[in-house]
Tab-separated table of C-alpha atoms and ligand atoms in Angstrom:
chain	number	residue	atom	x	y	z
A	13	MET	CA	234.160	17.812	190.996
A	14	SER	CA	236.609	15.636	189.738
A	15	ASP	CA	237.385	12.164	190.297
A	16	ALA	CA	240.727	12.200	190.739
A	17	MET	CA	242.021	10.349	193.947
A	18	ILE	CA	245.780	11.269	193.277
A	19	GLN	CA	246.842	14.238	191.227
A	20	ILE	CA	250.261	15.247	190.860
A	21	THR	CA	251.212	18.509	188.916
A	22	ASN	CA	254.709	19.519	187.661
A	23	ILE	CA	256.330	17.687	190.564
A	24	LYS	CA	260.184	17.986	191.153
A	25	LYS	CA	262.600	16.565	193.158
A	26	HIS	CA	266.134	17.538	193.112
A	27	PHE	CA	269.063	15.766	195.557
A	28	TYR	CA	271.744	17.999	196.060
A	29	ILE	CA	275.222	16.282	195.744
A	30	THR	CA	278.672	18.255	196.297
A	31	GLU	CA	281.427	17.916	193.699
A	32	GLY	CA	285.214	19.146	193.812
A	33	PHE	CA	287.468	19.686	196.324
A	34	LEU	CA	287.625	22.482	198.966
A	35	PHE	CA	287.608	26.169	196.680
A	36	ASN	CA	286.325	24.059	193.674
A	37	LYS	CA	283.852	22.541	195.568
A	38	ARG	CA	280.065	23.163	193.842
A	39	LYS	CA	276.997	21.907	194.490
A	40	ILE	CA	274.952	19.867	191.447
A	41	ALA	CA	271.487	19.475	191.621
A	42	MET	CA	270.481	15.813	190.918
A	43	LYS	CA	267.061	15.785	189.079
A	44	ALA	CA	265.475	12.324	190.153
A	45	VAL	CA	261.794	13.261	189.487
A	46	ASP	CA	261.773	16.513	186.741
A	47	ASP	CA	258.365	18.217	186.038
A	48	VAL	CA	256.087	15.044	186.750
A	49	SER	CA	252.599	15.222	186.285
A	50	LEU	CA	250.240	12.276	186.981
A	51	THR	CA	246.637	11.805	187.558
A	52	VAL	CA	244.903	8.477	189.109
A	53	GLN	CA	241.345	8.559	189.293
A	54	LYS	CA	238.829	6.665	191.835
A	55	GLY	CA	239.149	3.001	192.240
A	56	GLU	CA	241.749	3.036	189.060
A	57	ILE	CA	244.835	1.118	189.389
A	58	VAL	CA	247.873	2.996	187.742
A	59	GLY	CA	251.250	1.052	187.162
A	60	ILE	CA	254.656	3.225	186.739
A	61	VAL	CA	257.108	1.371	185.249
A	62	GLY	CA	260.719	2.318	184.500
A	63	GLU	CA	264.394	1.022	184.865
A	64	SER	CA	266.326	1.460	188.134
A	65	GLY	CA	267.050	5.132	189.290
A	66	SER	CA	264.400	6.505	186.756
A	67	GLY	CA	262.669	8.042	190.064
A	68	LYS	CA	259.788	5.847	190.722
A	69	THR	CA	260.530	5.592	194.348
A	70	THR	CA	261.193	8.870	194.814
A	71	LEU	CA	257.991	9.939	193.327
A	72	ALA	CA	256.116	7.409	195.829
A	73	ARG	CA	257.970	8.997	199.015
A	74	ILE	CA	256.705	12.633	197.927
A	75	ILE	CA	253.331	11.477	197.580
A	76	LEU	CA	253.177	9.780	200.657
A	77	GLY	CA	254.685	12.736	202.282
A	78	LEU	CA	257.870	11.041	203.266
A	79	ILE	CA	260.075	13.800	201.309
A	80	LYS	CA	259.212	17.335	200.194
A	81	GLN	CA	259.126	17.987	196.490
A	82	THR	CA	261.658	20.861	195.337
A	83	ASP	CA	258.450	21.947	193.061
A	84	GLY	CA	254.960	20.929	192.264
A	85	SER	CA	251.722	20.029	194.047
A	86	VAL	CA	250.349	16.860	195.385
A	87	THR	CA	246.690	16.715	195.719
A	88	ILE	CA	244.618	13.940	197.421
A	89	ASN	CA	241.215	13.376	197.001
A	90	GLY	CA	240.847	16.805	196.369
A	91	THR	CA	243.190	18.244	199.155
A	92	ASP	CA	245.971	20.058	198.253
A	93	MET	CA	248.735	18.693	200.513
A	94	ASN	CA	250.755	21.417	200.773
A	95	ARG	CA	247.743	23.968	201.741
A	96	ILE	CA	246.556	21.906	204.843
A	97	GLY	CA	247.590	22.086	208.291
A	98	ARG	CA	249.292	19.757	210.083
A	99	ASN	CA	246.358	17.966	211.960
A	100	ALA	CA	244.506	17.867	208.700
A	101	LEU	CA	247.777	16.450	206.800
A	102	LYS	CA	247.919	13.708	209.535
A	103	LYS	CA	243.991	12.598	208.846
A	104	MET	CA	244.687	12.915	205.141
A	105	ARG	CA	247.887	10.409	205.356
A	106	ARG	CA	245.581	7.624	206.899
A	107	ASP	CA	243.758	7.210	203.431
A	108	ILE	CA	247.199	6.233	202.025
A	109	ALA	CA	248.950	3.232	203.015
A	110	VAL	CA	252.191	1.443	201.612
A	111	VAL	CA	253.646	-1.930	200.875
A	112	PHE	CA	257.306	-1.946	200.350
A	113	GLN	CA	259.586	-4.225	198.046
A	114	ASP	CA	261.070	-5.991	200.764
A	115	PRO	CA	259.087	-8.492	202.815
A	116	ALA	CA	261.549	-8.437	205.843
A	117	SER	CA	262.050	-4.651	205.998
A	118	ASN	CA	258.177	-4.177	205.770
A	119	LEU	CA	258.003	-5.371	209.113
A	120	ASN	CA	260.265	-5.074	212.531
A	121	PRO	CA	261.700	-8.191	213.509
A	122	ARG	CA	261.413	-7.715	217.035
A	123	ILE	CA	257.531	-8.071	217.678
A	124	THR	CA	254.783	-10.251	216.491
A	125	VAL	CA	252.847	-9.977	213.429
A	126	GLU	CA	249.858	-8.993	215.662
A	127	GLU	CA	251.963	-5.850	217.128
A	128	SER	CA	253.222	-5.098	213.444
A	129	ILE	CA	249.620	-5.160	212.357
A	130	MET	CA	248.308	-3.075	215.133
A	131	ARG	CA	250.899	-0.908	215.447
A	132	PRO	CA	249.702	2.071	212.539
A	133	MET	CA	246.315	1.403	214.179
A	134	ARG	CA	247.253	2.169	217.348
A	135	ILE	CA	249.406	5.508	216.047
A	136	TYR	CA	245.584	6.608	214.457
A	137	GLY	CA	243.978	6.203	217.674
A	138	VAL	CA	242.151	3.006	217.520
A	139	PRO	CA	241.507	1.634	220.812
A	140	LEU	CA	243.027	-1.750	221.758
A	141	LYS	CA	240.227	-4.144	221.544
A	142	GLU	CA	239.164	-2.776	218.185
A	143	ALA	CA	242.409	-3.193	216.709
A	144	LYS	CA	243.052	-6.761	218.004
A	145	ILE	CA	239.329	-7.480	216.048
A	146	ARG	CA	240.551	-5.811	213.189
A	147	ALA	CA	243.953	-7.725	213.166
A	148	ARG	CA	242.018	-11.024	212.929
A	149	GLU	CA	239.599	-9.706	210.011
A	150	VAL	CA	242.575	-8.507	207.996
A	151	MET	CA	244.613	-12.035	208.337
A	152	GLU	CA	241.328	-13.430	207.010
A	153	LYS	CA	241.467	-10.985	204.050
A	154	VAL	CA	245.027	-11.805	202.999
A	155	LYS	CA	244.102	-15.577	203.520
A	156	LEU	CA	246.570	-16.405	206.408
A	157	ASP	CA	245.359	-18.218	209.533
A	158	ALA	CA	245.371	-16.163	212.900
A	159	CYS	CA	247.835	-18.312	214.292
A	160	TYR	CA	250.187	-16.468	212.703
A	161	LEU	CA	249.475	-13.380	214.783
A	162	GLU	CA	251.543	-14.736	217.388
A	163	SER	CA	254.739	-15.456	215.047
A	164	TYR	CA	257.929	-13.339	214.649
A	165	PRO	CA	259.006	-12.405	210.630
A	166	HIS	CA	261.723	-14.626	210.815
A	167	GLN	CA	259.416	-17.744	211.247
A	168	LEU	CA	257.452	-16.890	208.001
A	169	SER	CA	258.209	-17.375	204.292
A	170	GLY	CA	258.464	-14.145	202.098
A	171	GLY	CA	255.218	-14.844	200.523
A	172	GLN	CA	253.170	-14.608	204.081
A	173	LEU	CA	255.289	-11.831	205.128
A	174	GLN	CA	254.350	-9.788	202.036
A	175	ARG	CA	250.643	-10.679	202.724
A	176	ILE	CA	251.307	-9.751	206.486
A	177	ALA	CA	252.516	-6.061	204.959
A	178	VAL	CA	249.346	-6.175	202.627
A	179	ALA	CA	247.107	-6.588	205.996
A	180	ARG	CA	248.782	-4.218	208.022
A	181	ALA	CA	247.989	-1.474	205.206
A	182	LEU	CA	244.542	-2.508	204.793
A	183	ALA	CA	243.825	-2.439	208.357
A	184	VAL	CA	244.087	1.529	208.350
A	185	ARG	CA	241.112	1.414	205.794
A	186	PRO	CA	242.989	3.521	203.584
A	187	LYS	CA	241.546	4.748	200.481
A	188	ILE	CA	244.513	4.519	198.208
A	189	MET	CA	247.466	1.953	198.571
A	190	ILE	CA	250.838	2.463	196.700
A	191	LEU	CA	252.444	-0.925	196.199
A	192	ASP	CA	256.382	-0.317	195.353
A	193	GLU	CA	257.470	-3.515	193.842
A	194	PRO	CA	255.127	-5.467	195.914
A	195	THR	CA	255.931	-8.590	194.683
A	196	SER	CA	259.733	-8.386	193.091
A	197	ALA	CA	261.093	-10.477	196.053
A	198	LEU	CA	259.002	-13.571	195.720
A	199	ASP	CA	258.955	-16.242	193.415
A	200	ILE	CA	256.868	-16.153	190.367
A	201	SER	CA	254.126	-18.622	191.768
A	202	VAL	CA	253.687	-16.882	194.970
A	203	GLN	CA	253.909	-13.471	192.892
A	204	ALA	CA	251.025	-14.419	191.324
A	205	GLN	CA	249.333	-15.373	194.373
A	206	VAL	CA	249.834	-11.797	196.053
A	207	LEU	CA	249.069	-10.081	192.649
A	208	ASN	CA	245.591	-12.011	192.577
A	209	LEU	CA	245.091	-10.949	196.040
A	210	LEU	CA	246.121	-7.376	195.977
A	211	LEU	CA	243.259	-7.378	192.808
A	212	ASP	CA	240.356	-8.864	194.720
A	213	LEU	CA	240.999	-6.161	197.614
A	214	GLN	CA	241.014	-3.481	195.437
A	215	GLU	CA	237.682	-4.752	193.863
A	216	GLU	CA	236.286	-5.539	197.110
A	217	TYR	CA	237.270	-2.255	199.002
A	218	GLY	CA	236.916	-0.041	196.119
A	219	LEU	CA	240.596	1.092	196.413
A	220	THR	CA	242.733	3.508	194.333
A	221	TYR	CA	245.895	1.656	193.569
A	222	LEU	CA	249.331	3.010	192.365
A	223	VAL	CA	251.575	0.287	191.764
A	224	ILE	CA	255.407	0.796	190.865
A	225	SER	CA	257.597	-2.051	189.338
A	226	HIS	CA	259.779	-2.592	186.884
A	227	ASP	CA	258.417	-5.908	185.966
A	228	LEU	CA	256.570	-5.413	182.725
A	229	ASN	CA	254.417	-8.753	183.522
A	230	VAL	CA	253.293	-7.435	186.623
A	231	ILE	CA	252.745	-4.039	185.536
A	232	ARG	CA	250.276	-5.396	182.415
A	233	TYR	CA	249.079	-7.971	184.845
A	234	VAL	CA	247.382	-5.292	187.180
A	235	SER	CA	246.936	-2.158	185.396
A	236	ASP	CA	244.287	-0.118	183.913
A	237	LYS	CA	246.756	2.696	183.106
A	238	ILE	CA	250.772	2.594	182.662
A	239	ALA	CA	252.906	5.618	182.755
A	240	VAL	CA	256.563	5.005	181.519
A	241	MET	CA	259.322	6.963	183.392
A	242	TYR	CA	262.692	7.538	182.094
A	243	LEU	CA	265.633	9.523	183.859
A	244	GLY	CA	262.770	11.184	185.963
A	245	LYS	CA	260.339	12.113	183.443
A	246	ILE	CA	257.381	10.447	182.135
A	247	VAL	CA	257.808	9.536	178.681
A	248	GLU	CA	254.844	7.788	177.785
A	249	ASN	CA	251.192	7.299	179.515
A	250	GLY	CA	248.030	5.889	178.623
A	251	PRO	CA	245.606	3.029	178.695
A	252	ALA	CA	247.425	-0.268	179.633
A	253	GLU	CA	246.546	-2.463	176.365
A	254	GLU	CA	247.547	0.375	174.308
A	255	VAL	CA	250.878	1.130	175.777
A	256	PHE	CA	251.697	-2.647	175.503
A	257	LEU	CA	250.471	-3.538	172.000
A	258	GLN	CA	251.058	-0.256	170.326
A	259	PRO	CA	253.895	1.575	172.312
A	260	LYS	CA	254.778	4.949	170.722
A	261	HIS	CA	257.877	6.324	172.559
A	262	PRO	CA	261.182	5.220	171.303
A	263	TYR	CA	262.138	4.089	174.989
A	264	THR	CA	258.489	1.919	175.407
A	265	VAL	CA	259.019	0.179	172.088
A	266	GLY	CA	262.713	-0.560	173.486
A	267	LEU	CA	261.304	-1.913	176.812
A	268	MET	CA	258.740	-4.028	175.356
A	269	ALA	CA	260.921	-5.411	172.961
A	270	ALA	CA	263.130	-6.750	175.855
A	271	VAL	CA	260.092	-9.040	176.406
A	272	PRO	CA	258.776	-10.405	173.473
A	273	ILE	CA	257.078	-13.324	174.535
A	274	MET	CA	254.432	-11.187	176.522
A	275	ASN	CA	253.577	-9.019	173.475
A	276	PRO	CA	252.512	-11.253	170.641
A	277	ARG	CA	252.634	-8.567	168.000
A	278	LEU	CA	256.274	-8.087	168.496
A	279	ARG	CA	256.822	-12.193	168.336
A	280	GLY	CA	259.029	-13.074	165.622
A	281	THR	CA	259.683	-9.575	164.259
A	282	LYS	CA	263.047	-7.844	164.996
A	283	VAL	CA	262.670	-4.856	167.289
A	284	PRO	CA	265.661	-3.252	168.168
A	285	LEU	CA	266.634	-3.237	171.554
A	286	LEU	CA	267.503	-0.162	173.520
A	287	GLY	CA	271.671	0.478	173.293
A	288	GLY	CA	273.913	2.400	175.138
A	289	GLU	CA	274.157	3.581	178.652
A	290	THR	CA	271.107	5.048	180.714
A	291	GLY	CA	271.695	9.105	180.567
A	292	SER	CA	272.694	10.902	183.578
A	293	LEU	CA	270.148	12.863	186.271
A	294	ILE	CA	273.018	15.275	186.710
A	295	ASP	CA	273.351	15.804	182.939
A	296	ALA	CA	272.109	19.501	182.208
A	297	THR	CA	271.599	18.769	178.456
A	298	PRO	CA	268.401	20.829	177.499
A	299	GLY	CA	266.812	18.152	175.032
A	300	CYS	CA	265.297	14.880	175.336
A	301	ARG	CA	267.126	12.515	177.849
A	302	LEU	CA	267.039	9.483	175.837
A	303	VAL	CA	269.259	11.186	172.925
A	304	SER	CA	272.045	8.762	173.555
A	305	ARG	CA	270.212	5.754	173.140
A	306	CYS	CA	267.679	6.656	170.670
A	307	ILE	CA	267.904	5.754	166.941
A	308	HIS	CA	265.160	8.562	166.095
A	309	VAL	CA	267.595	11.606	167.375
A	310	THR	CA	267.351	14.491	165.392
A	311	GLU	CA	269.004	18.028	166.087
A	312	ALA	CA	265.662	19.139	167.941
A	313	CYS	CA	265.724	16.357	170.401
A	314	ARG	CA	269.349	17.305	171.069
A	315	LYS	CA	268.022	20.785	171.798
A	316	ILE	CA	264.479	20.927	173.159
A	317	SER	CA	262.910	18.653	175.807
A	318	PRO	CA	259.458	16.901	174.100
A	319	GLU	CA	256.583	17.869	175.714
A	320	LEU	CA	253.742	14.971	176.807
A	321	ILE	CA	251.281	15.257	173.737
A	322	GLU	CA	248.117	13.498	173.364
A	323	ILE	CA	248.425	10.865	170.413
A	324	SER	CA	245.201	9.567	170.942
A	325	LYS	CA	242.368	9.434	173.413
A	326	GLY	CA	244.031	9.277	177.256
A	327	HIS	CA	247.118	8.540	175.066
A	328	LEU	CA	250.654	10.462	175.645
A	329	THR	CA	254.100	10.637	174.617
A	330	ALA	CA	256.812	12.931	175.146
A	331	CYS	CA	258.687	12.653	171.665
A	332	HIS	CA	259.265	14.790	168.875
A	333	LEU	CA	258.627	12.239	166.649
A	334	TYR	CA	255.073	13.097	167.066
A	335	ASN	CA	255.286	16.902	167.465
A	336	GLU	CA	255.836	17.237	163.861
A	337	LYS	CA	252.662	15.476	163.077
B	9	ATP	N1	268.030	10.451	199.697
B	9	ATP	C1	268.293	10.707	198.173
B	9	ATP	N2	269.839	11.327	198.157
B	9	ATP	C2	270.266	11.242	197.074
B	9	ATP	N3	269.957	10.970	195.957
B	9	ATP	C3	268.792	9.910	195.622
B	9	ATP	C4	267.914	9.862	197.109
B	9	ATP	N4	266.789	9.200	196.793
B	9	ATP	C5	267.243	8.690	195.599
B	9	ATP	N5	268.201	9.197	195.153
B	9	ATP	C6	268.595	9.428	193.640
B	9	ATP	O1	267.283	9.501	192.981
B	9	ATP	C7	267.306	8.835	191.787
B	9	ATP	C8	266.088	8.220	191.596
B	9	ATP	O2	266.259	6.651	192.806
B	9	ATP	P1	264.466	6.223	192.671
B	9	ATP	O3	264.753	5.257	194.273
B	9	ATP	O4	263.380	6.852	193.218
B	9	ATP	O5	264.936	5.067	191.550
B	9	ATP	P2	263.864	3.930	191.428
B	9	ATP	O6	262.948	4.145	189.843
B	9	ATP	O7	262.847	3.469	192.576
B	9	ATP	O8	264.936	2.680	191.074
B	9	ATP	P3	264.662	1.295	191.398
B	9	ATP	O9	263.871	0.719	190.261
B	9	ATP	O10	265.891	0.650	191.497
B	9	ATP	O11	263.803	1.281	192.926
B	9	ATP	C9	268.355	7.652	191.852
B	9	ATP	O12	269.490	7.966	190.732
B	9	ATP	C10	269.024	7.907	193.414
B	9	ATP	O13	270.431	7.468	193.485
B	10	MG	MG1	262.376	1.923	193.764
């Protein structure tokens, strides 16, 4: 049996927008996620990095079942989420918890921290007494004093709120945590504390994490593997250090060059930064989506969308530069 905890295969998500007036009106598909496949093994931390609008959150929402994909399948712990009944689906959903970016929007401002932490447990049928005990337990796990259980969100700092969001996610005893920009709203020292906490919890509970961030420092710090997204597609995917130190795809090379301090090998060397504008998700060009920004562009790049191919063990990239070899 496979050890895959999350397996997404050929996922597409098109949002339809209307263009034009009256009789010229037409619907255009915006390909927010375009044929993405990704596997996260049990106990692994996979980071998804990519610039704003590349489809990271859309992918997370599909895995969470908050929106339905246009095409493709999501398999969680061996179960195809498209092929199970409503009750089984509800049960499976308990295995996946989520923490979003904005600490304030993670919690309802009108209810106390304790009620916030207990709410998902109560929905899943945990008796009140047990839920109260677990709320205290998870507060301890995220290193917050139980006295904050009586507080309201506006009485707490961003770092405390994000710890509480983690505590609430943990309370339902998930197997998978999806962390969408979990520390982006925090200042750098608090960011480090929350990341270390997340790493400790992952180890203690043997959790599987999918971490989404546009912050390369965060992704490098936490991830075992990294998937790089650009305009709805995964352009590179591989072991974290390898992707950082030997990026292959021109987009990843450009991303890494934008943070030379992090990457000792690039320090002092002049790597061209990515120029040009980000392409469009509506653009129906058949070729690679990076053509307008890539310095290696050839005729093939304009015509054929490159497939992800393995260039070394577990390291894949979708670029014609490597197809020719
Ligand atoms: N409900 C929706 N309706 C229409 N378009 C949407 C919807 N949700 C997302 N999109 C579009 O899909 C694209 C991908 O959005 P998404 O939020 O997944 O990006 P992201 O990579 O998470 O970006 P960020 O780093 O800014 O959070 C964007 O162009 C966005 O405008
Ligand atoms: Mg997002």
